[in-house]
Tab-separated table of C-alpha atoms in Angstrom:
chain	number	residue	atom	x	y	z
A	1	MET	CA	61.993	83.337	-53.644
A	2	LYS	CA	60.594	80.882	-56.239
A	3	LEU	CA	62.343	78.004	-54.030
A	4	VAL	CA	59.733	79.183	-50.871
A	5	VAL	CA	56.808	79.373	-52.754
A	6	VAL	CA	56.519	76.424	-54.237
A	7	ALA	CA	58.178	74.157	-51.016
A	8	ALA	CA	54.908	75.971	-50.010
A	9	LEU	CA	52.661	75.142	-52.558
A	10	VAL	CA	53.796	71.487	-52.518
A	11	THR	CA	53.550	71.163	-48.707
A	12	VAL	CA	50.065	72.294	-48.834
A	13	ILE	CA	49.451	70.058	-52.077
A	14	ALA	CA	51.404	67.726	-50.221
A	15	ILE	CA	48.779	67.931	-46.661
A	16	LEU	CA	45.205	68.600	-48.388
A	17	GLY	CA	45.997	65.667	-50.790
A	18	SER	CA	46.925	63.548	-47.644
A	19	ARG	CA	43.507	64.376	-46.072
A	20	LEU	CA	41.615	64.180	-49.449
A	21	SER	CA	43.058	61.496	-51.210
A	22	PHE	CA	43.269	57.785	-50.772
A	23	THR	CA	39.820	57.135	-50.672
A	24	ARG	CA	37.510	54.870	-52.526
A	25	LEU	CA	35.996	56.586	-55.327
A	26	ARG	CA	32.938	54.502	-57.493
A	27	LEU	CA	35.384	53.628	-60.827
A	28	PRO	CA	36.427	50.232	-62.421
A	29	LEU	CA	38.580	48.146	-60.046
A	30	GLY	CA	41.694	49.298	-61.291
A	31	LEU	CA	41.156	53.032	-61.742
A	32	GLU	CA	39.796	53.115	-58.567
A	33	ASN	CA	42.910	51.317	-56.814
A	34	PHE	CA	44.571	53.987	-58.753
A	35	PHE	CA	43.070	57.323	-56.788
A	36	LEU	CA	43.423	54.807	-53.780
A	37	THR	CA	47.053	55.324	-53.644
A	38	GLY	CA	47.191	58.335	-54.647
A	39	THR	CA	48.889	57.931	-57.856
A	40	GLU	CA	47.545	60.837	-59.499
A	41	TYR	CA	50.172	63.155	-57.685
A	42	VAL	CA	52.570	61.087	-60.020
A	43	LEU	CA	50.546	62.969	-62.942
A	44	VAL	CA	50.382	66.422	-60.239
A	45	GLY	CA	53.987	66.836	-60.357
A	46	LEU	CA	54.428	65.829	-63.561
A	47	LEU	CA	52.618	69.237	-64.663
A	48	LEU	CA	54.479	71.241	-62.025
A	49	GLY	CA	58.080	69.589	-63.375
A	50	SER	CA	59.922	71.246	-65.959
A	51	ALA	CA	57.695	68.922	-68.952
A	52	ALA	CA	54.387	71.431	-67.970
A	53	LEU	CA	54.574	74.629	-65.692
A	54	ASP	CA	58.334	74.038	-65.167
A	55	LEU	CA	57.442	75.501	-61.307
A	56	LEU	CA	59.946	72.274	-59.741
A	57	ASP	CA	62.482	72.630	-62.526
A	58	ALA	CA	65.828	70.769	-61.774
A	59	SER	CA	67.409	73.568	-59.404
A	60	THR	CA	64.046	74.143	-57.719
A	61	LEU	CA	64.343	70.496	-57.567
A	62	GLN	CA	67.806	70.380	-55.688
A	63	SER	CA	66.875	72.647	-53.810
A	64	LEU	CA	64.189	70.587	-51.892
A	65	HIS	CA	66.664	67.545	-51.870
A	66	PRO	CA	66.571	67.691	-48.020
A	67	PHE	CA	62.815	67.334	-47.136
A	68	MET	CA	63.512	64.411	-49.745
A	69	GLY	CA	65.860	62.984	-47.223
A	70	LEU	CA	63.661	63.960	-44.305
A	71	GLY	CA	60.994	61.996	-45.876
A	72	LEU	CA	63.324	58.925	-46.333
A	73	SER	CA	63.809	58.496	-43.100
A	74	TRP	CA	60.627	59.564	-41.868
A	75	ILE	CA	59.347	56.144	-43.811
A	76	GLY	CA	62.533	54.454	-42.585
A	77	MET	CA	61.613	54.650	-39.461
A	78	LEU	CA	57.678	53.907	-39.455
A	79	PHE	CA	58.266	50.690	-41.839
A	80	GLY	CA	61.317	49.890	-38.426
A	81	VAL	CA	59.028	50.435	-35.588
A	82	GLN	CA	57.055	47.640	-37.110
A	83	TRP	CA	59.465	45.025	-36.145
A	84	GLU	CA	58.151	44.152	-32.900
A	85	PHE	CA	59.168	40.899	-32.157
A	86	LYS	CA	57.079	40.003	-29.837
A	87	ARG	CA	53.779	41.373	-31.943
A	88	LEU	CA	55.593	39.226	-34.923
A	89	ARG	CA	54.735	35.916	-33.683
A	90	ARG	CA	51.134	36.943	-34.186
A	91	ILE	CA	52.394	35.809	-38.033
A	92	PRO	CA	52.228	32.102	-38.585
A	93	PRO	CA	56.608	30.839	-39.291
A	94	PRO	CA	56.049	29.836	-42.662
A	95	THR	CA	54.513	33.899	-43.807
A	96	PHE	CA	57.910	34.463	-43.429
A	97	ALA	CA	59.326	31.977	-45.588
A	98	VAL	CA	56.963	32.590	-48.847
A	99	ALA	CA	57.514	36.796	-48.550
A	100	LEU	CA	60.791	36.076	-48.596
A	101	LEU	CA	61.239	33.200	-50.509
A	102	GLN	CA	58.877	35.217	-53.440
A	103	ALA	CA	60.605	38.597	-52.738
A	104	VAL	CA	64.440	36.929	-53.335
A	105	VAL	CA	63.313	35.256	-56.591
A	106	THR	CA	61.492	38.041	-57.747
A	107	MET	CA	65.152	40.159	-57.572
A	108	ILE	CA	66.834	37.943	-59.138
A	109	ALA	CA	63.897	37.764	-61.950
A	110	VAL	CA	64.396	41.619	-62.316
A	111	ALA	CA	67.910	42.378	-61.712
A	112	LEU	CA	69.598	39.190	-63.705
A	113	PRO	CA	68.139	41.051	-67.351
A	114	PHE	CA	68.641	44.458	-66.105
A	115	TYR	CA	72.140	43.896	-65.191
A	116	LEU	CA	72.747	42.664	-68.583
A	117	LEU	CA	70.306	44.963	-70.471
A	118	PHE	CA	72.357	48.566	-68.904
A	119	ARG	CA	75.708	46.671	-69.337
A	120	ARG	CA	75.238	47.194	-73.036
A	121	LEU	CA	73.235	50.069	-73.211
A	122	PHE	CA	75.101	52.348	-70.723
A	123	ALA	CA	79.216	52.942	-70.877
A	124	TYR	CA	78.751	53.346	-66.453
A	125	GLU	CA	81.196	51.230	-64.580
A	126	THR	CA	80.209	47.940	-63.634
A	127	ASP	CA	79.499	48.728	-59.803
A	128	ILE	CA	76.790	51.748	-60.903
A	129	VAL	CA	75.337	49.301	-63.346
A	130	LEU	CA	74.964	46.530	-60.685
A	131	ILE	CA	73.592	49.539	-58.222
A	132	CYS	CA	70.920	50.688	-60.237
A	133	ALA	CA	70.256	47.403	-61.564
A	134	ILE	CA	69.474	45.854	-58.002
A	135	SER	CA	67.791	49.141	-57.090
A	136	LEU	CA	65.074	48.425	-59.783
A	137	ALA	CA	64.829	44.596	-58.740
A	138	ALA	CA	64.399	45.625	-54.684
A	139	ALA	CA	62.122	47.867	-55.996
A	140	ALA	CA	60.433	45.827	-57.790
A	141	SER	CA	60.026	43.107	-55.130
A	142	ASP	CA	57.655	45.017	-52.505
A	143	THR	CA	54.414	44.752	-53.275
A	144	GLY	CA	51.347	47.030	-52.055
A	145	GLN	CA	48.336	46.615	-49.614
A	146	SER	CA	45.474	48.819	-51.277
A	147	GLY	CA	44.709	46.219	-54.280
A	148	LEU	CA	44.403	43.334	-51.140
A	149	ALA	CA	42.174	45.888	-49.111
A	150	LEU	CA	40.056	47.100	-52.231
A	151	VAL	CA	39.504	43.849	-53.877
A	152	THR	CA	38.424	42.493	-49.396
A	153	ARG	CA	36.801	44.626	-47.496
A	154	GLY	CA	33.731	44.432	-46.565
A	155	LYS	CA	32.828	41.609	-49.320
A	156	GLU	CA	32.538	38.091	-48.779
A	157	ILE	CA	35.609	37.745	-50.699
A	158	ALA	CA	37.643	38.797	-47.616
A	159	LYS	CA	36.689	35.372	-45.862
A	160	LYS	CA	39.295	33.264	-48.492
A	161	PRO	CA	41.937	31.969	-46.351
A	162	LEU	CA	44.566	32.682	-48.765
A	163	VAL	CA	43.770	36.821	-48.054
A	164	PRO	CA	45.568	36.902	-44.514
A	165	LEU	CA	48.672	35.283	-45.780
A	166	LEU	CA	48.410	37.485	-48.948
A	167	GLN	CA	47.894	40.297	-46.431
A	168	ASN	CA	50.755	39.329	-44.406
A	169	VAL	CA	52.977	38.700	-47.317
A	170	SER	CA	52.743	42.010	-48.972
A	171	ASN	CA	53.380	43.603	-44.908
A	172	LEU	CA	56.706	41.923	-44.811
A	173	ASP	CA	58.733	41.803	-48.495
A	174	GLY	CA	59.664	45.145	-48.004
A	175	LEU	CA	62.014	44.484	-46.051
A	176	VAL	CA	63.968	42.765	-48.379
A	177	GLY	CA	64.206	45.214	-50.866
A	178	VAL	CA	64.806	47.966	-48.260
A	179	ILE	CA	67.781	45.779	-47.013
A	180	ALA	CA	69.522	44.730	-50.659
A	181	PHE	CA	69.023	48.343	-51.291
A	182	GLY	CA	71.130	49.249	-48.398
A	183	LEU	CA	73.395	46.708	-48.694
A	184	VAL	CA	74.591	47.866	-52.286
A	185	SER	CA	74.746	51.070	-51.176
A	186	CYS	CA	77.484	50.648	-49.428
A	187	LEU	CA	79.432	49.495	-52.810
A	188	ALA	CA	82.424	50.764	-53.157
A	189	GLN	CA	81.938	52.951	-56.116
A	190	LEU	CA	80.123	54.883	-54.188
A	191	HIS	CA	82.849	55.648	-51.258
A	192	ASP	CA	85.762	56.106	-52.838
A	193	GLY	CA	87.005	52.888	-52.868
A	194	THR	CA	86.662	52.214	-49.022
A	195	PRO	CA	85.714	48.743	-48.656
A	196	ALA	CA	81.963	47.648	-48.455
A	197	TYR	CA	81.569	46.140	-45.408
A	198	GLN	CA	82.699	48.947	-43.529
A	199	TRP	CA	80.007	51.184	-45.045
A	200	ILE	CA	77.779	48.159	-43.960
A	201	GLY	CA	79.229	48.711	-40.576
A	202	ILE	CA	78.563	52.320	-40.173
A	203	SER	CA	74.822	51.854	-41.318
A	204	VAL	CA	74.154	49.182	-38.516
A	205	GLY	CA	76.576	50.890	-35.974
A	206	LEU	CA	74.272	54.626	-36.749
A	207	GLY	CA	71.049	52.938	-37.313
A	208	LEU	CA	71.317	51.282	-33.692
A	209	THR	CA	72.755	54.480	-32.204
A	210	VAL	CA	70.370	56.521	-33.422
A	211	GLY	CA	67.318	53.911	-31.923
A	212	LEU	CA	69.032	53.695	-28.634
A	213	LEU	CA	68.916	57.518	-28.005
A	214	MET	CA	65.462	57.396	-29.120
A	215	ALA	CA	64.825	54.652	-26.611
A	216	ALA	CA	66.839	56.545	-23.676
A	217	LEU	CA	64.627	59.909	-24.410
A	218	THR	CA	61.362	58.307	-24.387
A	219	ALA	CA	61.779	56.608	-20.995
A	220	TYR	CA	61.012	59.970	-20.008
A	221	ARG	CA	57.329	60.818	-19.927
A	222	LEU	CA	57.060	63.261	-22.931
A	223	LYS	CA	54.411	65.968	-24.094
A	224	GLU	CA	53.264	65.200	-27.727
A	225	GLU	CA	55.142	68.482	-29.004
A	226	GLU	CA	58.330	66.821	-26.906
A	227	MET	CA	57.709	63.687	-28.404
A	228	LEU	CA	57.407	65.159	-32.064
A	229	LEU	CA	60.402	67.016	-31.504
A	230	VAL	CA	62.526	64.054	-30.139
A	231	VAL	CA	61.359	62.233	-33.525
A	232	ILE	CA	61.933	64.797	-35.586
A	233	GLY	CA	65.542	65.405	-34.418
A	234	SER	CA	66.761	61.780	-34.175
A	235	ILE	CA	65.190	61.033	-37.879
A	236	ALA	CA	66.727	64.508	-38.969
A	237	PHE	CA	70.599	63.553	-37.150
A	238	GLY	CA	70.189	59.437	-38.424
A	239	GLY	CA	69.259	60.461	-42.095
A	240	GLY	CA	71.303	63.733	-42.331
A	241	LEU	CA	73.967	62.045	-41.337
A	242	ALA	CA	73.331	59.047	-43.856
A	243	LEU	CA	72.733	61.128	-46.664
A	244	TYR	CA	76.096	62.886	-46.022
A	245	LEU	CA	77.864	59.734	-46.479
A	246	ASN	CA	75.990	58.306	-49.078
A	247	LEU	CA	74.172	55.595	-47.052
A	248	SER	CA	70.452	54.861	-47.541
A	249	PRO	CA	68.491	56.806	-44.687
A	250	LEU	CA	65.891	54.070	-45.576
A	251	LEU	CA	68.051	50.761	-43.522
A	252	VAL	CA	69.608	53.212	-40.823
A	253	ASN	CA	65.812	54.486	-39.924
A	254	LEU	CA	64.833	50.935	-40.356
A	255	ILE	CA	67.196	49.734	-37.789
A	256	ALA	CA	66.769	52.257	-35.381
A	257	GLY	CA	62.570	52.207	-35.550
A	258	ALA	CA	63.359	48.317	-35.188
A	259	VAL	CA	65.641	49.057	-32.332
A	260	VAL	CA	62.953	51.163	-30.483
A	261	ALA	CA	59.965	48.493	-31.505
A	262	ASN	CA	61.982	46.041	-29.158
A	263	LEU	CA	63.811	48.396	-26.723
A	264	ALA	CA	62.071	51.345	-26.134
A	265	ARG	CA	58.946	51.454	-23.612
A	266	SER	CA	55.856	50.842	-24.508
A	267	ARG	CA	54.506	54.220	-23.511
A	268	GLY	CA	58.030	55.560	-25.890
A	269	GLN	CA	56.828	53.034	-28.350
A	270	ALA	CA	53.160	54.609	-28.813
A	271	GLY	CA	54.232	57.827	-28.299
A	272	ILE	CA	56.670	57.145	-31.735
A	273	ARG	CA	53.854	55.474	-33.100
A	274	SER	CA	51.573	58.062	-33.145
A	275	VAL	CA	53.751	60.124	-34.654
A	276	LEU	CA	55.304	58.708	-37.486
A	277	LEU	CA	51.666	57.330	-38.810
A	278	ARG	CA	50.395	60.852	-38.750
A	279	GLY	CA	52.747	62.029	-41.042
A	280	GLU	CA	53.203	58.852	-43.398
A	281	ARG	CA	50.533	59.924	-46.154
A	282	SER	CA	51.782	63.427	-46.084
A	283	ILE	CA	54.945	62.359	-47.061
A	284	TYR	CA	53.617	60.041	-49.474
A	285	VAL	CA	52.140	62.235	-51.231
A	286	LEU	CA	55.102	64.722	-51.240
A	287	PHE	CA	57.308	61.942	-52.614
A	288	LEU	CA	54.948	61.422	-55.708
A	289	ILE	CA	54.681	65.202	-56.460
A	290	LEU	CA	58.793	65.320	-56.285
A	291	VAL	CA	58.944	62.109	-58.518
A	292	GLY	CA	56.549	63.063	-60.970
A	293	ALA	CA	58.589	66.642	-61.540
A	294	ALA	CA	61.845	64.865	-61.532
A	295	TRP	CA	59.975	62.267	-64.302
A	296	GLN	CA	62.132	62.787	-67.755
A	297	LEU	CA	60.537	60.221	-70.293
A	298	GLY	CA	63.519	60.312	-72.330
A	299	SER	CA	63.291	58.179	-75.693
A	300	LEU	CA	60.439	56.049	-76.916
A	301	TRP	CA	62.704	53.154	-75.322
A	302	ILE	CA	61.754	53.536	-71.823
A	303	PHE	CA	58.077	51.626	-72.830
A	304	LEU	CA	60.099	49.240	-73.741
A	305	LEU	CA	62.286	48.612	-70.680
A	306	ALA	CA	59.143	49.157	-68.648
A	307	PHE	CA	57.193	46.594	-70.620
A	308	LEU	CA	60.407	44.140	-69.947
A	309	TYR	CA	60.061	45.043	-66.502
A	310	LEU	CA	56.867	44.789	-66.105
A	311	VAL	CA	57.270	40.985	-67.687
A	312	SER	CA	60.066	39.943	-65.349
A	313	ARG	CA	58.454	41.712	-61.920
A	314	ILE	CA	55.341	39.042	-63.400
A	315	ALA	CA	57.701	36.248	-63.848
A	316	GLY	CA	59.163	36.642	-60.616
A	317	LYS	CA	56.373	37.057	-58.381
A	318	LEU	CA	54.900	32.941	-60.895
A	319	LEU	CA	57.811	31.797	-59.958
A	320	GLY	CA	58.800	33.471	-56.563
A	321	GLY	CA	55.001	32.852	-55.463
A	322	GLY	CA	54.560	29.370	-56.608
A	323	LEU	CA	57.968	28.127	-55.313
A	324	ALA	CA	57.306	29.294	-51.459
A	325	SER	CA	53.622	27.783	-51.943
A	326	ARG	CA	54.954	24.404	-52.710
A	327	LEU	CA	57.754	24.580	-50.685
A	328	PHE	CA	56.019	26.335	-47.293
A	329	LEU	CA	51.720	26.179	-47.645
A	330	PRO	CA	49.972	23.225	-47.456
A	331	PRO	CA	48.364	22.309	-51.119
A	332	SER	CA	44.924	23.183	-49.835
A	333	LEU	CA	45.772	26.325	-49.211
A	334	ALA	CA	47.742	28.207	-52.244
A	335	ALA	CA	47.483	25.252	-55.104
A	336	GLY	CA	47.668	27.324	-58.276
A	337	GLY	CA	49.670	29.896	-56.565
A	338	ILE	CA	49.906	34.046	-55.151
A	339	GLY	CA	52.426	35.417	-57.643
A	340	LEU	CA	49.302	36.899	-59.401
A	341	GLY	CA	48.243	38.391	-56.073
A	342	LEU	CA	51.143	39.852	-55.405
A	343	LEU	CA	51.389	42.616	-58.077
A	344	SER	CA	50.027	45.691	-56.546
A	345	HIS	CA	53.180	47.682	-56.382
A	346	GLY	CA	53.832	49.022	-53.083
A	347	GLY	CA	54.900	52.679	-52.085
A	348	MET	CA	58.322	51.404	-50.748
A	349	ALA	CA	59.350	50.955	-54.420
A	350	LEU	CA	59.084	54.528	-54.648
A	351	ALA	CA	61.045	55.411	-51.341
A	352	ILE	CA	63.869	53.139	-52.818
A	353	VAL	CA	64.241	54.703	-56.535
A	354	VAL	CA	63.683	58.258	-54.532
A	355	ASN	CA	66.775	57.150	-52.244
A	356	LEU	CA	68.688	55.721	-55.163
A	357	HIS	CA	68.079	59.316	-56.498
A	358	GLN	CA	69.559	60.897	-53.514
A	359	ILE	CA	72.744	58.855	-53.503
A	360	HIS	CA	73.840	58.873	-57.050
A	361	ARG	CA	72.340	60.830	-60.221
A	362	SER	CA	73.152	60.395	-63.962
A	363	ALA	CA	71.160	59.003	-66.378
A	364	LEU	CA	70.817	55.297	-65.803
A	365	THR	CA	69.039	56.441	-61.994
A	366	ASP	CA	66.684	58.595	-64.598
A	367	VAL	CA	65.637	55.181	-66.501
A	368	VAL	CA	65.270	53.644	-63.543
A	369	ILE	CA	62.822	55.892	-62.211
A	370	SER	CA	60.956	56.224	-65.195
A	371	ILE	CA	60.441	52.411	-64.898
A	372	ILE	CA	59.435	52.367	-62.059
A	373	LEU	CA	56.715	55.116	-62.791
A	374	LEU	CA	55.403	53.200	-65.816
A	375	GLY	CA	55.742	50.173	-63.636
A	376	MET	CA	54.105	51.318	-60.731
A	377	LEU	CA	51.026	53.052	-63.194
A	378	VAL	CA	50.332	49.912	-65.337
A	379	SER	CA	50.587	47.415	-61.553
A	380	GLU	CA	47.989	49.681	-60.095
A	381	LEU	CA	45.549	49.493	-62.855
A	382	ILE	CA	45.754	45.385	-63.815
A	383	GLY	CA	47.282	44.224	-60.054
A	384	PRO	CA	42.980	44.475	-58.130
A	385	THR	CA	41.713	42.778	-61.047
A	386	LEU	CA	44.689	39.714	-61.282
A	387	LEU	CA	44.565	39.694	-57.231
A	388	ARG	CA	40.601	39.128	-57.738
A	389	ARG	CA	40.662	36.509	-59.869
A	390	THR	CA	43.556	34.578	-58.012
A	391	LEU	CA	41.268	34.702	-54.619
A	392	GLU	CA	38.398	33.187	-56.545
A	393	GLN	CA	39.915	30.691	-57.866
A	394	ASN	CA	41.564	29.754	-53.884
A	395	ARG	CA	38.918	27.381	-52.290
J	1	MET	CA	31.250	47.672	-4.372
J	2	GLN	CA	31.586	48.906	-7.795
J	3	LEU	CA	33.186	47.419	-11.253
J	4	LEU	CA	35.672	50.099	-12.529
J	5	LEU	CA	35.436	50.396	-16.057
J	6	ILE	CA	38.365	52.011	-18.470
J	7	LEU	CA	38.345	51.949	-22.260
J	8	LEU	CA	42.071	53.611	-22.910
J	9	TYR	CA	42.550	54.672	-26.487
J	10	ARG	CA	45.750	55.941	-25.612
J	11	GLU	CA	48.383	52.902	-25.071
J	12	ASP	CA	50.828	55.269	-24.207
J	13	LEU	CA	49.040	56.003	-21.175
J	14	LEU	CA	48.605	52.590	-19.533
J	15	ASP	CA	51.766	52.978	-17.411
J	16	GLU	CA	50.168	56.049	-15.798
J	17	VAL	CA	46.914	54.361	-15.175
J	18	LEU	CA	48.037	51.505	-13.835
J	19	SER	CA	50.419	53.692	-11.074
J	20	ALA	CA	47.515	55.633	-9.857
J	21	LEU	CA	44.914	52.707	-9.749
J	22	VAL	CA	48.233	51.074	-7.282
J	23	GLU	CA	48.624	54.464	-5.161
J	24	MET	CA	44.766	54.008	-4.927
J	25	GLU	CA	45.388	50.758	-3.379
J	26	VAL	CA	42.686	48.922	-6.321
J	27	THR	CA	44.571	46.118	-7.302
J	28	GLY	CA	43.702	43.082	-9.187
J	29	ALA	CA	42.663	44.745	-12.505
J	30	ALA	CA	42.905	42.769	-15.784
J	31	VAL	CA	44.230	44.404	-18.449
J	32	LEU	CA	42.526	43.974	-21.985
J	33	GLU	CA	43.453	44.534	-25.541
J	34	GLY	CA	41.469	45.680	-28.122
J	35	THR	CA	40.278	47.589	-31.169
J	36	SER	CA	38.737	50.572	-31.549
J	37	MET	CA	35.224	50.299	-33.299
J	38	GLU	CA	36.815	53.297	-35.436
J	39	GLN	CA	39.963	50.801	-36.296
J	40	VAL	CA	37.282	48.497	-37.232
J	41	LEU	CA	34.892	50.925	-39.404
J	42	SER	CA	38.286	52.349	-40.787
J	43	GLU	CA	38.943	51.610	-45.206
J	44	ASP	CA	42.092	53.548	-45.073
J	45	ILE	CA	44.442	51.754	-46.003
J	46	PRO	CA	48.224	51.358	-45.157
J	47	ILE	CA	51.037	52.820	-47.321
J	48	PHE	CA	54.102	51.266	-45.205
J	49	ALA	CA	52.436	50.253	-41.810
J	50	GLY	CA	50.160	47.588	-42.656
J	51	LEU	CA	52.229	45.085	-40.303
J	52	LEU	CA	51.325	47.516	-37.592
J	53	GLN	CA	47.416	47.170	-38.404
J	54	THR	CA	47.871	43.583	-38.835
J	55	THR	CA	49.696	42.686	-35.770
J	56	GLY	CA	47.665	44.851	-32.840
J	57	GLY	CA	50.289	47.452	-33.092
J	58	HIS	CA	48.529	50.601	-34.714
J	59	GLY	CA	44.769	51.772	-33.268
J	60	GLN	CA	44.197	49.286	-30.620
J	61	THR	CA	42.367	50.190	-27.115
J	62	LYS	CA	43.532	48.841	-23.671
J	63	THR	CA	40.373	47.927	-21.271
J	64	LEU	CA	40.892	47.628	-17.899
J	65	ILE	CA	38.837	46.037	-15.602
J	66	ALA	CA	38.880	46.363	-11.873
J	67	PRO	CA	36.506	45.539	-8.691
J	68	LEU	CA	36.207	48.622	-6.588
J	69	ARG	CA	34.772	48.621	-2.991
J	70	ASP	CA	33.594	52.021	-2.453
J	71	ARG	CA	31.753	54.046	-5.608
J	72	HIS	CA	33.780	57.060	-3.177
J	73	LEU	CA	36.762	56.275	-4.266
J	74	LEU	CA	35.800	57.499	-7.891
J	75	GLU	CA	36.367	60.879	-7.438
J	76	PRO	CA	39.858	60.881	-6.072
J	77	ILE	CA	40.649	57.959	-8.754
J	78	GLY	CA	39.737	60.322	-11.495
J	79	ALA	CA	41.572	63.355	-10.231
J	80	LEU	CA	44.599	61.441	-9.753
J	81	PHE	CA	44.211	60.702	-13.412
J	82	LYS	CA	44.068	63.965	-14.304
J	83	GLU	CA	47.079	64.898	-12.211
J	84	LEU	CA	49.067	62.538	-13.621
J	85	GLY	CA	48.048	63.652	-17.372
J	86	VAL	CA	45.053	61.140	-18.208
J	87	ASP	CA	42.379	63.250	-19.030
J	88	PHE	CA	38.861	61.589	-19.664
J	89	ALA	CA	37.246	65.247	-20.554
J	90	ASP	CA	39.432	64.801	-23.525
J	91	PRO	CA	37.635	61.961	-26.136
J	92	GLU	CA	41.440	60.791	-27.801
J	93	VAL	CA	42.282	59.364	-24.056
J	94	GLY	CA	39.223	57.462	-23.146
J	95	ARG	CA	36.251	56.901	-20.612
J	96	LEU	CA	36.012	56.064	-17.662
J	97	PHE	CA	32.606	54.377	-15.838
J	98	SER	CA	31.912	51.801	-12.963
J	99	LEU	CA	28.527	49.671	-12.511
J	100	PRO	CA	27.294	48.420	-9.157
J	101	VAL	CA	27.971	44.780	-8.388
J	102	ASP	CA	25.391	42.334	-7.214
J	103	PHE	CA	27.415	39.550	-6.758
J	104	TYR	CA	31.337	39.028	-6.173
J	105	ARG	CA	33.457	35.954	-4.812
J	106	GLY	CA	37.198	36.434	-3.763
J	107	PRO	CA	39.347	38.361	-1.286
J	108	ASP	CA	37.641	40.446	0.560
J	109	ILE	CA	38.987	43.583	-0.721
J	110	THR	CA	36.742	45.861	1.669
J	111	GLU	CA	39.339	44.846	4.367
J	112	GLU	CA	42.087	45.827	2.217
J	113	ARG	CA	42.884	49.319	3.267
């Protein structure tokens, strides 16, 4: 009974929250970004969780896992349907190289110290430590778009030539994290010793199958409710099977989404995108609440780890952004690098750690979630100010 | 002679609109891509779908412009649209209107039928 009541309560909060939040408030820049990204729902979750009201206790959260799996699949597919090659040609080619390089450098800058640190602090197998360190790094590589929108919309600074570049980079770099996480979720440790390449093949095959199935089904003219049924059925099938096999529903559905974007008829594509976009905010709010409820701060050492995470992420973004600017951009565009303009945390970071929690649960994954949440809170507060400074220095 | 203008807010209905025009022997239409006024003014911050916004995959409108030889064709075209599920009475579907043309140079469309 408690489960039904709590599920209904969380759903109502998610639906209302998606309509009432994500709006601009007249607050200092960092705080405005905090509310604009809906980050306050992590605190709502914390309040509903075992830390305070205990409505969302551990067993209730466990029972809500299928919802989380459906949410992950939804996000993966929504991210995937954007990758229509015909439309991507509108983005200048160097932008892809910049996005890729800065994301990879950030991943290395975060993964390396945390792999060494986790090995010293936790007595888990090497593969589990590696999976957690790479998941943390994958989440770190993603950049949010809220900070840029907040700093530029309706303002003179929006005309700076760096703005479209930062916008595109923050839109593209989530791909690196999702693929990296999808690949580590195939490691043998999570699959009773079966070689990783088999599970990579299964992930790709499953994604292609779901994508082709959707493209075939939407070739017919469908009513809105039929389209909703096709989308929910497909993501439940792909995501459910991925979770059952301990794979990443994010990656499987991203592949399916990309297949839809490139092979489905334009009518089907538009219908699927429309359905997916309608659920984007509600699902994100739901994630924020459930992650907040599952958040266990543990010891005060977490704050030190979160600080180290912030330092290594900022170092990675600065180094990666600087290197990418030097290699792929004209000096007139980004002489001072772009790293400080990419500090906002994206929603994909949250999706990656939720996915990690679904495929492997331990004290180490709790630590990873805490680090990401603390990192997100601080990044949302400082990101816009540093971004504005980067843009002001840009001629 | 009329200039037929269709502002289509739902991209997924483009095939139906074009099929109906072909069926009514309205040819030579141009399809233009645009962005809806709401999308331009929107302060929505994308969470996962920023790429759709920047590459024009969402919030786009299609504008169709076609020469129409006879204004009496407007009623049957509207009826055919509705039959195919393109109901312009629904504000989310789009707008359909025509303007009189006082100058035209091109193939003689009055003899097409």
